């Protein structure tokens, strides 16, 4: 876990806008060859030569996307970068630069923003992306973070949501549902704390799922793995909203159907035990939980030998003709239509 050790408080107004930007960005260095000009002019200048430029942007709003009562600012900075890099990797592209814009109310002292930027800097360093711009402004209430991630890829390597074919395998990286169950644990501890602030929660048994919620990692390693194995997915998307809605995006964009097998969905033992404790169905959590930032992709069956036995990759189903629709094939072998919320348990097939 990342710790906040800084206790002093400095008013943001004492620095002024430019002083603030200089102060927050001084720890960042330029590492990418494609960054011609980073921070310090009216705009950044990037040069990707013959490669295509990949851009994705996200807006995170306090009280909507994050809760600072259990999300330390350093984690928030880290996670905000991950959320964006995940979208670049989901195009099978290399992430190279980010811009960070903040709107912040005066209840945040300079030290709070230093924590946030420490998380952003850690993410930028580990994932080797340059901070090349952004803006800082005041907000009436709360904190708003907008990050844009930029990447590059050869035209032939880019993977869209639209390339899946009938009979392609449906593959997921890592395991699912952890971030959602981590959130349930944090929400429960917050409620306990509000009743009794002396109650110190023991989060140790939940460390994996709490970390999945507070400090997710984007799957750059999968991007590298595809290069190494010479695997070229036919379609891909990152799992930010839950497996079910992401499958439906692939189906819709590729004009195919899908059979997803319930017994194949990869779940960490911690997720299964937390689901039992909270009385929540683990399949529903994987299908609709969200925020796992794993990758979901389709692959021509001919490529299966290249991924067979890889511990990072699980085949969870296959694509079908569009008119067959998208279904969950349950453990007792019934076919249940997938919906954006997970499944529609009232629908008949
Ligand atoms: Mg995405």
XYZ file of C-alpha atoms and ligand atoms in Angstrom:
350
model
C 0.000 0.000 0.000
C 1.091 3.581 -0.611
C 1.335 5.737 2.513
C 0.598 9.407 3.131
C 3.248 10.714 5.520
C 2.941 14.415 4.742
C 1.157 16.358 7.489
C 1.842 20.085 6.709
C -0.753 22.159 4.891
C 0.015 24.887 2.330
C -2.711 27.007 0.697
C -2.840 26.555 -3.096
C -3.337 30.321 -3.514
C 0.115 31.015 -2.113
C 1.738 29.416 -5.209
C -0.341 30.821 -8.063
C -1.331 28.681 -11.058
C 2.030 28.579 -12.836
C 3.955 28.082 -9.619
C 1.627 25.204 -8.816
C 2.101 23.497 -12.198
C 5.886 23.940 -11.996
C 5.939 22.579 -8.481
C 3.812 19.531 -9.274
C 5.529 18.611 -12.533
C 9.198 19.146 -11.602
C 9.644 15.454 -10.748
C 8.677 14.307 -14.266
C 11.307 13.588 -16.915
C 10.956 12.928 -20.650
C 11.794 9.323 -21.633
C 9.989 8.712 -24.926
C 11.755 9.425 -28.230
C 8.395 10.466 -29.662
C 8.128 13.398 -27.207
C 9.681 16.360 -29.044
C 8.318 18.969 -26.618
C 6.601 18.196 -23.319
C 5.499 20.691 -20.666
C 6.682 24.306 -20.993
C 5.247 25.664 -24.226
C 1.717 26.393 -25.441
C 1.338 22.797 -26.567
C 3.241 19.526 -26.640
C 4.844 18.258 -29.850
C 4.941 14.526 -30.562
C 6.398 12.614 -33.503
C 5.274 9.033 -34.161
C 6.992 8.740 -37.565
C 5.061 6.128 -39.585
C 3.021 4.858 -36.658
C -0.608 5.674 -35.975
C -1.463 7.847 -32.957
C -3.874 6.364 -30.404
C -5.713 8.716 -28.017
C -8.096 8.037 -25.142
C -9.470 10.320 -22.452
C -11.341 9.868 -19.165
C -12.984 12.153 -16.653
C -13.088 11.225 -12.952
C -15.343 13.147 -10.572
C -15.235 13.009 -6.781
C -18.392 11.450 -5.366
C -19.211 9.830 -8.729
C -16.088 7.853 -9.651
C -14.144 7.896 -6.407
C -14.637 8.420 -2.675
C -11.707 10.060 -0.871
C -12.841 8.675 2.495
C -11.180 5.360 1.611
C -9.253 6.214 -1.558
C -5.871 7.772 -0.649
C -4.910 10.531 -3.110
C -1.719 8.755 -4.124
C -3.737 5.680 -5.116
C -6.231 7.865 -6.916
C -3.469 9.434 -9.011
C -2.096 6.017 -9.850
C -5.491 4.555 -10.687
C -6.508 7.536 -12.829
C -3.474 6.866 -15.038
C -4.158 3.100 -15.135
C -7.750 3.597 -16.272
C -6.471 5.528 -19.281
C -3.488 3.346 -20.157
C -5.807 0.336 -20.098
C -7.727 1.824 -23.039
C -4.505 2.268 -25.032
C -3.442 -1.355 -24.386
C -6.951 -2.443 -25.393
C -6.111 -1.164 -28.896
C -2.938 -3.301 -28.843
C -0.917 -0.087 -28.791
C 2.044 1.129 -26.762
C 1.197 3.943 -24.310
C 3.715 6.785 -24.584
C 2.364 10.053 -23.123
C -0.317 11.406 -20.776
C -1.792 14.811 -20.034
C -3.333 15.512 -16.629
C -5.911 18.210 -15.905
C -7.334 18.986 -12.481
C -10.128 21.091 -11.088
C -9.693 21.370 -7.345
C -11.543 23.174 -4.542
C -9.706 25.153 -1.883
C -10.333 22.466 0.718
C -7.315 20.673 -0.806
C -3.949 21.982 0.387
C -0.818 21.774 -1.762
C 0.254 18.640 0.123
C -2.886 16.812 -1.062
C -2.030 17.581 -4.688
C 1.551 16.484 -4.049
C 0.173 13.112 -2.924
C -2.019 12.875 -6.019
C 0.933 13.729 -8.279
C 3.184 11.271 -6.462
C 0.751 8.530 -7.554
C 0.635 9.904 -11.108
C 4.451 10.078 -11.195
C 4.788 6.513 -9.922
C 2.429 5.259 -12.641
C 4.234 7.280 -15.325
C 7.596 5.901 -14.248
C 6.533 2.248 -13.987
C 4.597 2.325 -17.270
C 7.171 4.504 -19.033
C 4.870 7.303 -20.200
C 5.793 11.008 -20.358
C 3.627 13.707 -18.778
C 3.420 16.262 -21.595
C 0.720 18.704 -20.559
C -2.424 19.529 -18.676
C -4.197 22.264 -16.812
C -5.031 23.141 -13.226
C -8.032 25.214 -12.264
C -10.291 25.779 -9.269
C -13.617 24.038 -8.675
C -16.506 25.048 -6.400
C -16.585 21.680 -4.723
C -14.479 18.588 -4.836
C -11.883 17.222 -7.177
C -12.172 16.516 -10.896
C -9.403 14.745 -12.787
C -9.198 14.438 -16.552
C -6.405 12.348 -18.032
C -5.671 11.839 -21.696
C -3.453 8.937 -22.685
C -1.589 8.868 -25.989
C -0.011 5.857 -27.632
C 1.357 4.550 -30.887
C 0.988 1.422 -32.962
C 1.720 0.132 -36.429
C -1.455 0.233 -38.489
C -1.466 -3.559 -38.930
C -1.153 -4.185 -35.171
C -4.133 -2.094 -34.041
C -7.009 -4.213 -32.723
C -10.528 -2.790 -32.859
C -13.749 -3.961 -31.236
C -15.094 -4.820 -34.659
C -12.922 -7.693 -35.914
C -14.374 -10.780 -34.162
C -15.538 -13.630 -36.413
C -17.888 -16.548 -35.846
C -16.034 -19.438 -34.091
C -13.287 -17.167 -32.711
C -12.287 -17.958 -29.135
C -13.243 -15.471 -26.421
C -10.316 -14.945 -24.040
C -9.923 -12.953 -20.825
C -6.727 -11.956 -18.991
C -6.216 -12.335 -15.230
C -9.247 -12.819 -13.011
C -12.498 -10.926 -12.544
C -14.677 -9.445 -9.810
C -11.843 -8.502 -7.435
C -12.204 -4.724 -7.774
C -15.947 -4.872 -7.109
C -15.593 -7.082 -4.032
C -12.750 -4.857 -2.786
C -15.160 -1.932 -3.040
C -17.780 -3.857 -1.028
C -15.227 -4.440 1.741
C -14.173 -0.763 1.761
C -17.815 0.425 1.799
C -18.553 -1.884 4.723
C -15.527 -0.668 6.697
C -16.486 2.946 5.977
C -19.977 2.299 7.395
C -18.484 0.641 10.499
C -16.043 3.538 10.945
C -18.866 6.093 10.763
C -20.603 4.351 13.688
C -17.433 3.716 15.692
C -14.277 5.633 14.648
C -12.193 3.619 17.152
C -12.877 0.401 15.300
C -9.715 -0.466 13.337
C -10.612 -2.642 10.362
C -8.569 -5.756 9.631
C -8.265 -5.657 5.859
C -5.488 -8.246 5.704
C -7.725 -11.164 4.602
C -9.005 -8.906 1.804
C -5.670 -7.443 0.679
C -5.871 -8.843 -2.866
C -9.352 -7.518 -3.632
C -8.809 -4.199 -1.820
C -5.661 -3.683 -3.891
C -7.591 -4.568 -7.056
C -9.929 -1.676 -6.183
C -7.392 0.868 -4.900
C -4.335 0.096 -7.021
C -5.281 -1.663 -10.249
C -2.647 -2.353 -12.887
C -3.238 -1.882 -16.619
C -2.208 -4.937 -18.678
C 0.890 -3.647 -20.427
C 2.357 -7.106 -19.841
C -0.348 -8.576 -22.091
C 0.565 -6.118 -24.852
C 4.172 -7.359 -24.510
C 2.989 -10.986 -24.376
C 1.092 -10.633 -27.662
C 4.268 -9.355 -29.335
C 6.320 -12.201 -27.885
C 3.823 -14.949 -28.786
C 3.047 -13.307 -32.139
C -0.617 -13.409 -31.266
C -2.936 -11.032 -33.080
C -6.402 -10.763 -31.486
C -9.258 -10.226 -33.928
C -11.047 -7.844 -31.548
C -10.333 -6.461 -28.087
C -11.723 -4.249 -25.306
C -10.672 -3.548 -21.729
C -12.963 -4.635 -18.915
C -13.921 -1.427 -17.160
C -17.675 -2.013 -16.776
C -17.923 -5.775 -16.253
C -17.531 -8.776 -18.532
C -21.125 -8.805 -19.726
C -21.318 -5.291 -21.150
C -17.847 -5.622 -22.724
C -18.864 -8.865 -24.468
C -21.956 -7.109 -25.795
C -19.754 -4.286 -27.156
C -17.596 -6.820 -29.038
C -20.688 -8.637 -30.349
C -22.392 -5.456 -31.496
C -19.303 -3.956 -33.133
C -18.258 -7.246 -34.763
C -21.809 -8.347 -35.693
C -21.451 -11.741 -34.037
C -23.058 -13.635 -31.163
C -21.337 -15.319 -28.253
C -21.488 -18.241 -25.843
C -19.823 -17.469 -22.516
C -19.328 -20.483 -20.210
C -20.036 -19.746 -16.553
C -17.682 -22.464 -15.292
C -14.750 -20.969 -17.259
C -14.915 -17.442 -15.766
C -11.615 -16.930 -13.859
C -12.190 -15.998 -10.202
C -9.581 -15.580 -7.491
C -10.296 -17.656 -4.328
C -10.454 -14.363 -2.362
C -13.282 -13.182 -4.626
C -15.186 -16.443 -4.147
C -14.870 -16.300 -0.345
C -15.819 -12.593 -0.221
C -18.876 -13.336 -2.388
C -19.916 -16.080 0.064
C -19.421 -13.705 3.002
C -21.476 -10.929 1.389
C -24.078 -13.309 -0.038
C -23.447 -12.172 -3.621
C -23.347 -14.462 -6.672
C -19.724 -14.576 -7.923
C -20.800 -14.947 -11.560
C -22.912 -11.801 -11.280
C -19.923 -9.969 -9.779
C -17.669 -11.002 -12.680
C -20.328 -10.102 -15.242
C -21.341 -6.714 -13.844
C -18.780 -5.705 -11.224
C -16.418 -3.650 -13.342
C -13.132 -1.814 -12.727
C -11.006 -4.943 -13.172
C -9.073 -3.412 -16.106
C -8.345 -6.818 -17.570
C -8.438 -7.305 -21.335
C -11.113 -9.241 -23.220
C -10.260 -10.362 -26.737
C -11.175 -12.758 -29.494
C -8.746 -15.001 -31.295
C -8.838 -17.178 -34.380
C -8.900 -20.813 -33.228
C -5.762 -21.454 -35.303
C -3.857 -19.261 -32.806
C -4.950 -21.315 -29.797
C -1.697 -23.353 -29.541
C 0.206 -20.075 -28.975
C -1.793 -19.210 -25.833
C -2.547 -22.719 -24.569
C -1.562 -23.166 -20.927
C -0.613 -19.511 -20.429
C -1.535 -18.674 -16.807
C -2.464 -15.078 -17.750
C -5.078 -16.088 -20.313
C -8.362 -18.001 -19.961
C -10.619 -19.080 -22.809
C -14.132 -18.339 -21.529
C -16.220 -18.944 -24.628
C -16.530 -18.573 -28.370
C -18.228 -16.318 -30.857
C -21.287 -17.474 -32.793
C -23.448 -16.200 -35.643
C -25.026 -12.843 -34.885
C -28.567 -14.222 -34.994
C -27.761 -16.689 -32.191
C -27.331 -13.771 -29.750
C -25.055 -13.438 -26.721
C -25.579 -15.972 -23.934
C -24.202 -17.185 -20.668
C -24.101 -20.990 -20.650
C -24.672 -21.743 -16.958
C -23.140 -24.559 -14.913
C -26.353 -26.560 -15.312
C -26.139 -25.999 -19.076
C -28.999 -23.540 -19.519
C -28.550 -20.630 -21.913
C -29.253 -17.226 -20.382
C -29.205 -14.057 -22.519
C -26.461 -11.610 -21.475
C -27.549 -8.061 -20.721
C -25.444 -4.974 -19.995
C -26.312 -5.437 -16.313
C -25.066 -9.041 -16.262
C -27.947 -11.204 -17.325
C -31.686 -11.047 -17.505
C -32.829 -13.822 -15.214
C -36.455 -13.379 -16.311
C -35.815 -13.837 -20.031
C -36.755 -17.161 -21.625
C -34.880 -18.749 -24.510
Mg -12.210 0.850 -22.653
